[in-house]
N, CA, C and O atoms as a DFTB+ gen file, in Angstrom:
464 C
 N C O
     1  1      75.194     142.021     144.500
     2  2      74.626     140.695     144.312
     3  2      73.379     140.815     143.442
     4  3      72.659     141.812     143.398
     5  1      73.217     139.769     142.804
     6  2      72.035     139.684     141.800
     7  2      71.415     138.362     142.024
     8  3      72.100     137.390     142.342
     9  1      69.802     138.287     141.824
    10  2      69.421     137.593     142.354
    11  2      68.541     136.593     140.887
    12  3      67.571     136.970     140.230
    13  1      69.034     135.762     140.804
    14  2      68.223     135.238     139.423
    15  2      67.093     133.935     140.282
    16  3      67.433     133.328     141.297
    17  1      65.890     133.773     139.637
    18  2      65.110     132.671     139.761
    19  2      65.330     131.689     138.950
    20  3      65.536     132.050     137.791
    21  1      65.375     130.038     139.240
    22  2      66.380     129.038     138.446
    23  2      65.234     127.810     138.619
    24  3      64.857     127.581     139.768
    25  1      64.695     127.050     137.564
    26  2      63.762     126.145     137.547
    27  2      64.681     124.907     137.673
    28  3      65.654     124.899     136.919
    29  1      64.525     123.906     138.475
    30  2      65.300     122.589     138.077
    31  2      64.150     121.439     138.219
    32  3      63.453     121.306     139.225
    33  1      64.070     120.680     137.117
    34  2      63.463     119.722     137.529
    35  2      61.992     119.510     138.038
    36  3      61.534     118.482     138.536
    37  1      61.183     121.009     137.747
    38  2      60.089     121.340     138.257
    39  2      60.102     121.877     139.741
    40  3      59.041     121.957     140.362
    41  1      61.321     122.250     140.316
    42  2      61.968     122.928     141.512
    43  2      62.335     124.517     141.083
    44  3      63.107     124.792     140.165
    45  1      61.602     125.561     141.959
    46  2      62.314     126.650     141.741
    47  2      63.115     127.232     142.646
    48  3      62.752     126.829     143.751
    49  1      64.422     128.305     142.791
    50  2      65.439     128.552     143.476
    51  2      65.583     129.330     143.355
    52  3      65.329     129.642     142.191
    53  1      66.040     130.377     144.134
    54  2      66.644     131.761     143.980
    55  2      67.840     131.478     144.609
    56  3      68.163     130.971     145.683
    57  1      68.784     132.242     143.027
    58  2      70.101     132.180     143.444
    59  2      70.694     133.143     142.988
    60  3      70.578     133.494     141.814
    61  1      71.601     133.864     144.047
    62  2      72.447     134.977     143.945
    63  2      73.880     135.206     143.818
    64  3      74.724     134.853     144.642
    65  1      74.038     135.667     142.998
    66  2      74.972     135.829     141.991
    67  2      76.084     137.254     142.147
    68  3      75.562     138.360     142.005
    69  1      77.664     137.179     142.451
    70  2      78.176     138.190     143.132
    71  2      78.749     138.362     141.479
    72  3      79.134     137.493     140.697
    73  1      78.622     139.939     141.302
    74  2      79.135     140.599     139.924
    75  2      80.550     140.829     140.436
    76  3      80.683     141.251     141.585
    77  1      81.771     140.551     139.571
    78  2      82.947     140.455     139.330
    79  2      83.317     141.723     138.795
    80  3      82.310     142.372     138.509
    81  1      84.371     142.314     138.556
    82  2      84.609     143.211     137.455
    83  2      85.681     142.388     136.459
    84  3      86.362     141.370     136.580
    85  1      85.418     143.556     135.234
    86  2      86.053     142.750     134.310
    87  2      87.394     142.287     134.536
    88  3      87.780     141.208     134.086
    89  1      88.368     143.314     135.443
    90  2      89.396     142.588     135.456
    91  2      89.718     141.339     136.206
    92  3      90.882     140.949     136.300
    93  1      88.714     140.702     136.742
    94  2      89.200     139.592     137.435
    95  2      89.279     138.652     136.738
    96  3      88.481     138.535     135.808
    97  1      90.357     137.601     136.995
    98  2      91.017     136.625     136.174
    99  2      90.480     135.470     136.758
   100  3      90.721     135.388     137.962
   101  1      89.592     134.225     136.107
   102  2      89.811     133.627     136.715
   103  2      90.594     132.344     135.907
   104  3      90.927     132.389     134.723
   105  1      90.795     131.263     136.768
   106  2      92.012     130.097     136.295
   107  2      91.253     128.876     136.127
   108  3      90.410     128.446     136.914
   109  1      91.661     128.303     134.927
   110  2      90.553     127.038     134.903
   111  2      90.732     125.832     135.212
   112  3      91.804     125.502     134.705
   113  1      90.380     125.169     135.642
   114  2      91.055     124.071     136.345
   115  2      91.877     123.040     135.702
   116  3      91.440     122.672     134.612
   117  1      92.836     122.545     136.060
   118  2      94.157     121.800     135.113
   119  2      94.036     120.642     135.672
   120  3      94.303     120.613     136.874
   121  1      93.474     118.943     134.800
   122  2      93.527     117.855     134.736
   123  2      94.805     117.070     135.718
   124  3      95.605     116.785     134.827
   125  1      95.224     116.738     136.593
   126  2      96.088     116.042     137.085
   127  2      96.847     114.898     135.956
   128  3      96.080     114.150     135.350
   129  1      98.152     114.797     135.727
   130  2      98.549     114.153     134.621
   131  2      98.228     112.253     135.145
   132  3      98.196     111.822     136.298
   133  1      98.112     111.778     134.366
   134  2      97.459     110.280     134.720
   135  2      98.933     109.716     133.705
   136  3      99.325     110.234     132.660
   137  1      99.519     108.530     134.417
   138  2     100.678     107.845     134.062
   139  2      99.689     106.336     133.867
   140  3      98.992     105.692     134.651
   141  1     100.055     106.178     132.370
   142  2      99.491     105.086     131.719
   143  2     100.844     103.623     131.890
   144  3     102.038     103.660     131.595
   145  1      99.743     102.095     132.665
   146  2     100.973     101.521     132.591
   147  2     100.768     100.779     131.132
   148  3      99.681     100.236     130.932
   149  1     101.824     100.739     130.064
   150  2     102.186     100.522     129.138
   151  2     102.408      99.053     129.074
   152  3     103.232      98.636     129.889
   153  1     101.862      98.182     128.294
   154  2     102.917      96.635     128.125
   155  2     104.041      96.839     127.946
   156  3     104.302      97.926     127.430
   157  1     104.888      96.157     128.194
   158  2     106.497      96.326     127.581
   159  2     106.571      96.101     126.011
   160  3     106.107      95.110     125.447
   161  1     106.880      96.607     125.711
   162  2     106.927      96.494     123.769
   163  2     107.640      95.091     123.592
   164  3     108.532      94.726     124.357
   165  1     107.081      94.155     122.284
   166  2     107.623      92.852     122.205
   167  2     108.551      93.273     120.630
   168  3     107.905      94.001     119.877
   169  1     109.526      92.990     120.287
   170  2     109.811      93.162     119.081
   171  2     109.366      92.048     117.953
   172  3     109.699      90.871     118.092
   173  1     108.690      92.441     116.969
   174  2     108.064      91.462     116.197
   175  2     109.234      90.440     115.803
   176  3     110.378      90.874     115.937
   177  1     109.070      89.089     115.319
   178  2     109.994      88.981     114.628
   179  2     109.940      89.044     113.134
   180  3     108.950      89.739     112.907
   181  1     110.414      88.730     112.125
   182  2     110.979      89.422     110.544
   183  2     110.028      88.637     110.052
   184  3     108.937      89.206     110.077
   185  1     110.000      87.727     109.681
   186  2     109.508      86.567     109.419
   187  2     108.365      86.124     109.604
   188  3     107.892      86.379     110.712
   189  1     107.489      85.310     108.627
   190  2     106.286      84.358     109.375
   191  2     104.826      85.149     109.111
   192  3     104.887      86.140     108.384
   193  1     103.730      84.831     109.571
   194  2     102.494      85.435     109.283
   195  2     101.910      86.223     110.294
   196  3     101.624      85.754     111.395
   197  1     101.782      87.007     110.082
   198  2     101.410      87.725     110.871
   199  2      99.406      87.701     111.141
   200  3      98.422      87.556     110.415
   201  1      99.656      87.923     112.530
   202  2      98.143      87.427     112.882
   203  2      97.572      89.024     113.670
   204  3      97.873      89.350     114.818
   205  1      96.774      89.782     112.800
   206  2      96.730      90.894     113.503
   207  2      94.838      91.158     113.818
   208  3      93.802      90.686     113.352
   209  1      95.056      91.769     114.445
   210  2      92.807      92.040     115.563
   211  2      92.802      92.228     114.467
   212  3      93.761      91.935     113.752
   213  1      91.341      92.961     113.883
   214  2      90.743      92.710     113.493
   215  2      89.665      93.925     113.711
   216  3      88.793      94.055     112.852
   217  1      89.690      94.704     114.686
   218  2      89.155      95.122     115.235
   219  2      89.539      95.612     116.466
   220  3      90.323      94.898     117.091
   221  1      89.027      97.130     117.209
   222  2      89.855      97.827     118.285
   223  2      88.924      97.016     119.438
   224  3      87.746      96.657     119.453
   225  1      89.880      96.924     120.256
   226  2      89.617      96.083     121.403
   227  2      90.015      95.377     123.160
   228  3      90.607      96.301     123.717
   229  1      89.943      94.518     123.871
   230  2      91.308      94.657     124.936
   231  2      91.244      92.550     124.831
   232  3      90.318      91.740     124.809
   233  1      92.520      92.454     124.800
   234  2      92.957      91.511     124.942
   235  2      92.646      90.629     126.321
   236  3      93.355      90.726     127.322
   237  1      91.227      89.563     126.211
   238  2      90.347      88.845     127.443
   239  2      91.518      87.725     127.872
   240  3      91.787      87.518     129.055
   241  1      92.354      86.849     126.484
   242  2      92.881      85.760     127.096
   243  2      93.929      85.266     126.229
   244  3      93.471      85.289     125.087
   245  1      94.687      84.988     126.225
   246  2      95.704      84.488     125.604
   247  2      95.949      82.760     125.995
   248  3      96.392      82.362     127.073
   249  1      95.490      81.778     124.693
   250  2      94.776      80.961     124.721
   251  2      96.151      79.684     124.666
   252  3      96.284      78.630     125.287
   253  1      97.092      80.422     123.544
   254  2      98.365      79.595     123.916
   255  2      99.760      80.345     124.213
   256  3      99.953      81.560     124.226
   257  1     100.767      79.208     124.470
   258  2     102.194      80.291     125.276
   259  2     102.811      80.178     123.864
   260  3     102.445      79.372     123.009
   261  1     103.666      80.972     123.751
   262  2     104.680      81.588     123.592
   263  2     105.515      80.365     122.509
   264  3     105.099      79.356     123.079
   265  1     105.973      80.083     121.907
   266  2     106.633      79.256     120.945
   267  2     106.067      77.824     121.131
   268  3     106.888      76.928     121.325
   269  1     104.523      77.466     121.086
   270  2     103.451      77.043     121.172
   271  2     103.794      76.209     119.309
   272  3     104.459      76.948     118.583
   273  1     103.331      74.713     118.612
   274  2     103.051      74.898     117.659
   275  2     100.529      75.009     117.612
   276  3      99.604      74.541     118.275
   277  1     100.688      75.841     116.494
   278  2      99.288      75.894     116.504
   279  2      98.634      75.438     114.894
   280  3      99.487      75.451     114.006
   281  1      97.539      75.133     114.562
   282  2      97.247      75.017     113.381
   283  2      96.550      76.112     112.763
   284  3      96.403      77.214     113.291
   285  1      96.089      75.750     111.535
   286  2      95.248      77.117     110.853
   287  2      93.969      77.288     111.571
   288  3      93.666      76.134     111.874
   289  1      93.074      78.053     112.003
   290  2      91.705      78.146     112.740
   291  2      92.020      77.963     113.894
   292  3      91.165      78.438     114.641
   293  1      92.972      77.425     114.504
   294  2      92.968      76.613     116.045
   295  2      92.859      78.560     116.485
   296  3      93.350      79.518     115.888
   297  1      91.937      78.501     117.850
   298  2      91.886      80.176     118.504
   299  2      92.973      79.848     119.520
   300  3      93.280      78.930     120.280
   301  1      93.441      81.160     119.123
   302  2      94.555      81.300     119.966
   303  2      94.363      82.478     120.953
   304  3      94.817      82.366     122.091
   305  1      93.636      83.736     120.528
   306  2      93.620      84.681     121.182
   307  2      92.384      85.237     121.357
   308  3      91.763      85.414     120.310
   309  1      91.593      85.716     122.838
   310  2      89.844      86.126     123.005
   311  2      89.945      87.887     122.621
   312  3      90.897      88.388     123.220
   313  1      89.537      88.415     122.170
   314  2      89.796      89.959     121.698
   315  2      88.176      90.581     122.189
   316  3      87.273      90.395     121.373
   317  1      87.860      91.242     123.388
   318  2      86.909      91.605     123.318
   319  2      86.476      92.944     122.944
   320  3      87.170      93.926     123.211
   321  1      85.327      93.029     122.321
   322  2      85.083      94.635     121.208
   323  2      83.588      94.269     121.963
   324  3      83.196      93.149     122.292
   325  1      82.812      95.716     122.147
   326  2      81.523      95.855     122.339
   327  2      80.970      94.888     123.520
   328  3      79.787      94.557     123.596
   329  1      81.684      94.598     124.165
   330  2      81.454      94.120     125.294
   331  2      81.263      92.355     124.665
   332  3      80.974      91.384     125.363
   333  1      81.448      92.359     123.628
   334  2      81.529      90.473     122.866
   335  2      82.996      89.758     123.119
   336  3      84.097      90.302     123.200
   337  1      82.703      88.576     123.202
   338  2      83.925      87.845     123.124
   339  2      84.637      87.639     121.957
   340  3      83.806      86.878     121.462
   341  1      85.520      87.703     121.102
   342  2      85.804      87.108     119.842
   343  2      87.016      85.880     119.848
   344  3      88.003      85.885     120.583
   345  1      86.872      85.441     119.422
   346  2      87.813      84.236     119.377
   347  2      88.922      84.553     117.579
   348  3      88.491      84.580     116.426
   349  1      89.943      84.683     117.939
   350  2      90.898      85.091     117.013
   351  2      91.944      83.970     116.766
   352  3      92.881      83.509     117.419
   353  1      91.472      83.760     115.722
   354  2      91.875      82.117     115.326
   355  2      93.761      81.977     114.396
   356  3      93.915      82.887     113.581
   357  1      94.405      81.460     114.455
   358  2      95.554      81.367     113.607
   359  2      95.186      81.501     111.949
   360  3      94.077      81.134     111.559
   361  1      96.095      82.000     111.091
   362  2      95.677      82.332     110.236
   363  2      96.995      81.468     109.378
   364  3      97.536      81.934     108.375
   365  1      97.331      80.253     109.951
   366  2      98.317      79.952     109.300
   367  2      98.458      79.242     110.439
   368  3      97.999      79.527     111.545
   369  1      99.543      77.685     109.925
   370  2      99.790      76.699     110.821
   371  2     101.549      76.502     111.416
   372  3     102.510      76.181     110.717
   373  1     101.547      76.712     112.419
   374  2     103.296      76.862     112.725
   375  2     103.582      77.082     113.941
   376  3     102.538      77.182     114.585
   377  1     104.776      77.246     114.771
   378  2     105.032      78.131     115.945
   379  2     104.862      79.475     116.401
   380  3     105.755      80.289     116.164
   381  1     103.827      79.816     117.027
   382  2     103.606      81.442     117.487
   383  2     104.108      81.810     117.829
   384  3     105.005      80.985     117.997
   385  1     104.506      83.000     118.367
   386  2     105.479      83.792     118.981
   387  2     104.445      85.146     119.548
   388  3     104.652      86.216     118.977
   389  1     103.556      85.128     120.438
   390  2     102.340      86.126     121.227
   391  2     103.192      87.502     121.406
   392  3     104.239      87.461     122.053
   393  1     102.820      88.501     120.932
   394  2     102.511      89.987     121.115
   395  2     102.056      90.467     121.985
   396  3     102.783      91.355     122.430
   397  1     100.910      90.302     122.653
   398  2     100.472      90.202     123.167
   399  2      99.972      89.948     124.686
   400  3      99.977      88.731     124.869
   401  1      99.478      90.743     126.016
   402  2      99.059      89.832     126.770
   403  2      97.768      90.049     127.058
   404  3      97.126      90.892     126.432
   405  1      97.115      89.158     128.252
   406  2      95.335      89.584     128.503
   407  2      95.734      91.281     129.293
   408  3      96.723      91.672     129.912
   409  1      94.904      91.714     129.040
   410  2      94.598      93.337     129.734
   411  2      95.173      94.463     128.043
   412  3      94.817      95.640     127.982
   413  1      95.940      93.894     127.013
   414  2      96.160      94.615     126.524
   415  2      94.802      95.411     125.676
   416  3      93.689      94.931     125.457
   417  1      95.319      96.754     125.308
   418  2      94.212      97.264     124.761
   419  2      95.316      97.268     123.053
   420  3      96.513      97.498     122.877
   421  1      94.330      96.946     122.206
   422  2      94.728      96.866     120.785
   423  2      93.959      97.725     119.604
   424  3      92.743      97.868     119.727
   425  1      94.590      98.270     118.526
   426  2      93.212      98.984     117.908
   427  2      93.768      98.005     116.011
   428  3      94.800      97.570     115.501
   429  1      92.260      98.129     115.638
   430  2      92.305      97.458     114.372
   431  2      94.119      97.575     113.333
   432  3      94.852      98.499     112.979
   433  1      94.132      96.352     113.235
   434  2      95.886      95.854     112.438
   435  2      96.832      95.767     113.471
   436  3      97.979      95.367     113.268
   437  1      96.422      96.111     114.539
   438  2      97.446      95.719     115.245
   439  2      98.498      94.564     114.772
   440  3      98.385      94.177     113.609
   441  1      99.487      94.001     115.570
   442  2      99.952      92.679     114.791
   443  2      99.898      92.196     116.654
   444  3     100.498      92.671     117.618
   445  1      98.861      91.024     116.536
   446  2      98.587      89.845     117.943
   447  2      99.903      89.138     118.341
   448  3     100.480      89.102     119.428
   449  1     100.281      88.463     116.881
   450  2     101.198      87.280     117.032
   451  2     101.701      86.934     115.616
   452  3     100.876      86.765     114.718
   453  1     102.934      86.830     115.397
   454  2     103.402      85.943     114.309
   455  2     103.447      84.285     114.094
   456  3     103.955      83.602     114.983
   457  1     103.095      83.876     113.312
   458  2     103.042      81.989     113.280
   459  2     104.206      82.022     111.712
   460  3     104.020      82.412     110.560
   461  1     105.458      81.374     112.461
   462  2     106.271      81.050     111.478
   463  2     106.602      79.178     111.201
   464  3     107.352      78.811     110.297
């Protein structure tokens, strides 16, 4: 055993220390695998304008449903980045079709929603 003196914090400690030999192996500790729940994938459709973030972010609210008609500017979707709200407006006037739901996490180009 070896005995080292250890300052913490303006605290001193004596702490002793058991010498190993070289051959001992040791094992480093292995992360438990974490199962991510995924949105269900939406298939875009072909057509129409595409309305994509803007910016990486998680999806606060989804403002209209689903084959909705919307106008140009009208917000359709809250995208929050940096702890801000953003309001993500139509970029084109027509029926949406949402990508999208609240909790999603999105990173810049994503595609939100198509308006055809």
């Amino acid at each position: 055993m070896r005995k080292f003196n250890v300052n913490v914090n303006g605290q001193n400690y004596v702490v002793e220390l058991e010498e190993v030999s070289a051959d001992a192996a040791v094992q480093a500790p292995v992360a438990a695998a974490v199962s991510a729940l995924a949105a269900p994938a939406v298939k875009a459709p072909q057509g129409g304008v595409k309305l994509t973030a803007p910016m990486p972010g998680t999806i606060n609210e989804v403002k209209v449903k689903d084959g909705q008609s919307v106008k140009e500017g009208e917000a359709v979707i809250v995208l929050e980045a940096m702890k801000m709200e953003n309001d993500i407006a139509a970029n084109a006037s027509g029926r949406i079709t949402v990508l999208v739901q609240k909790g999603s996490t999105v990173n810049t180009g994503d595609v939100l929603a198509v308006i055809e």
